[in-house]
Short mmCIF file of C-alpha atoms in Angstrom, two decimals:
data_model
loop_
_atom_site.label_atom_id
_atom_site.label_comp_id
_atom_site.label_asym_id
_atom_site.label_seq_id
_atom_site.Cartn_x
_atom_site.Cartn_y
_atom_site.Cartn_z
CA MET A 27 0.00 0.00 0.00
CA VAL A 28 1.28 3.46 -0.88
CA GLU A 29 0.27 6.19 1.47
CA SER A 30 -0.32 9.70 0.30
CA GLY A 31 0.94 12.71 2.12
CA GLY A 32 4.25 14.25 2.99
CA GLY A 33 5.91 12.67 5.99
CA GLY A 34 7.59 9.45 6.86
CA GLY A 35 8.75 8.49 3.42
CA ALA A 36 5.22 8.11 2.06
CA LEU A 37 4.53 8.87 -1.57
CA GLY A 38 1.94 11.27 -2.87
CA PRO A 39 -0.59 9.94 -5.40
CA LEU A 40 1.28 11.21 -8.48
CA GLU A 41 4.61 10.02 -7.08
CA ALA A 42 3.06 6.57 -6.60
CA GLU A 43 1.88 6.54 -10.22
CA VAL A 44 5.33 7.53 -11.45
CA MET A 45 6.97 4.83 -9.32
CA ALA A 46 4.54 2.24 -10.70
CA VAL A 47 5.70 3.15 -14.22
CA LEU A 48 9.36 2.90 -13.18
CA TRP A 49 8.86 -0.45 -11.43
CA ALA A 50 7.09 -1.84 -14.51
CA ALA A 51 9.82 -0.63 -16.90
CA GLU A 52 12.44 -3.07 -18.11
CA GLY A 53 15.25 -0.53 -17.76
CA PRO A 54 15.99 3.17 -17.34
CA VAL A 55 13.31 5.49 -18.74
CA SER A 56 13.23 9.13 -19.78
CA VAL A 57 10.79 11.78 -18.59
CA ARG A 58 9.09 11.63 -21.98
CA GLU A 59 8.60 7.85 -21.69
CA VAL A 60 7.18 8.14 -18.18
CA ALA A 61 4.85 10.95 -19.25
CA GLY A 62 3.71 8.92 -22.25
CA ARG A 63 2.89 5.88 -20.13
CA LEU A 64 1.10 7.98 -17.51
CA ASN A 65 -0.90 9.88 -20.13
CA ALA A 66 -1.97 6.77 -22.05
CA ASP A 67 -4.95 6.29 -19.71
CA ARG A 68 -5.68 9.92 -18.80
CA ALA A 69 -8.40 12.17 -20.12
CA GLU A 70 -6.37 15.23 -19.04
CA PRO A 71 -2.70 14.60 -19.88
CA LEU A 72 0.01 15.60 -17.45
CA ALA A 73 2.47 18.22 -18.62
CA TYR A 74 6.00 17.07 -19.36
CA THR A 75 7.28 19.57 -16.78
CA THR A 76 4.98 18.09 -14.10
CA VAL A 77 6.40 14.62 -14.67
CA MET A 78 9.94 16.05 -14.75
CA THR A 79 9.35 17.78 -11.40
CA VAL A 80 7.97 14.61 -9.80
CA LEU A 81 10.96 12.58 -11.01
CA SER A 82 13.36 15.24 -9.75
CA ARG A 83 11.71 15.16 -6.32
CA LEU A 84 11.86 11.36 -6.26
CA ALA A 85 15.58 11.60 -7.05
CA GLY A 86 15.92 14.04 -4.15
CA LYS A 87 14.21 11.51 -1.88
CA GLN A 88 16.75 8.95 -3.12
CA VAL A 89 14.12 6.49 -4.33
CA VAL A 90 15.17 6.84 -7.98
CA ALA A 91 18.57 7.23 -9.57
CA ARG A 92 19.07 9.44 -12.58
CA LYS A 93 21.77 9.33 -15.18
CA ARG A 94 22.44 12.10 -17.67
CA GLN A 95 21.66 11.24 -21.28
CA GLY A 96 22.05 14.11 -23.72
CA ARG A 97 20.17 17.10 -22.34
CA GLY A 98 17.95 15.00 -20.08
CA TYR A 99 18.07 12.11 -17.64
CA LEU A 100 17.14 8.46 -17.55
CA TYR A 101 15.49 7.29 -14.33
CA THR A 102 15.67 3.95 -12.53
CA PRO A 103 14.06 2.97 -9.21
CA VAL A 104 16.52 2.19 -6.42
CA VAL A 105 13.89 0.77 -4.08
CA ALA A 106 11.99 -2.47 -4.58
CA ASP A 107 8.54 -1.27 -3.57
CA SER A 108 6.53 1.18 -1.48
CA ALA A 109 7.24 -0.84 1.68
CA GLU A 110 10.95 -0.11 1.30
CA ILE A 111 10.18 3.59 0.91
CA ALA A 112 8.10 3.52 4.10
CA VAL A 113 10.78 1.64 6.06
CA ARG A 114 13.46 4.07 4.90
CA GLY A 115 11.26 6.97 5.98
CA VAL A 116 10.59 5.52 9.43
CA LEU A 117 14.27 4.75 9.98
CA ALA A 118 15.32 8.19 8.78
CA ARG A 119 12.81 9.89 11.03
CA PHE A 120 13.09 7.72 14.16
CA GLY A 121 16.41 5.85 13.81
CA ASP A 122 17.29 3.55 16.68
CA ALA A 123 13.96 4.17 18.41
CA ALA A 124 12.15 2.62 15.44
CA LEU A 125 14.48 -0.39 15.50
CA ALA A 126 13.94 -0.80 19.24
CA ARG A 127 10.13 -0.79 18.79
CA PHE A 128 10.44 -3.34 16.00
CA VAL A 129 12.54 -5.61 18.23
CA ASP A 130 9.97 -5.20 21.02
CA GLN A 131 7.20 -6.32 18.66
CA VAL A 132 9.20 -9.33 17.46
CA GLU A 133 9.94 -10.38 21.02
CA LEU A 134 6.24 -10.19 21.97
CA ASP A 135 4.82 -11.96 18.93
CA ALA A 136 5.91 -15.55 18.23
CA ASP A 137 4.31 -15.55 14.77
CA LEU A 138 6.12 -12.36 13.79
CA ARG A 139 9.37 -13.81 15.15
CA ALA A 140 8.89 -16.96 13.04
CA ARG A 141 8.18 -14.85 9.91
CA LEU A 142 11.30 -12.79 10.56
CA HIS A 143 13.46 -15.91 10.89
CA GLU A 144 11.96 -17.23 7.65
CA LEU A 145 12.69 -13.98 5.81
CA MET A 146 16.24 -14.00 7.14
CA GLY A 147 16.73 -17.59 5.94
CA ASP A 148 17.26 -18.93 9.47
CA SER A 149 16.37 -22.52 10.29
#
């Protein structure tokens, strides 16, 4: 689930749409390609500059990487999904306190502890 709004690493609705395009792409994509894919299903097309601004902000949040190509950039996601964005946001905002609360939850919940061991590849 992608949350809208500003804090905690959450994505706004348009940012979430842009990330969906990037995650679905088979490689780096230009602003024009992202805008084209977003506008394919829109009655009111987004302006190129709007998409460029969103991608620039996502690069600033370090959830996409951009590489210069000619006069523009190619964009690639550097996070796997919206959960990773949320986790990064929580850790950036709360640091060790967030980790401590997570450990508390794992210690109190045997099912969560078992899922964590499974995800970590523990026996």
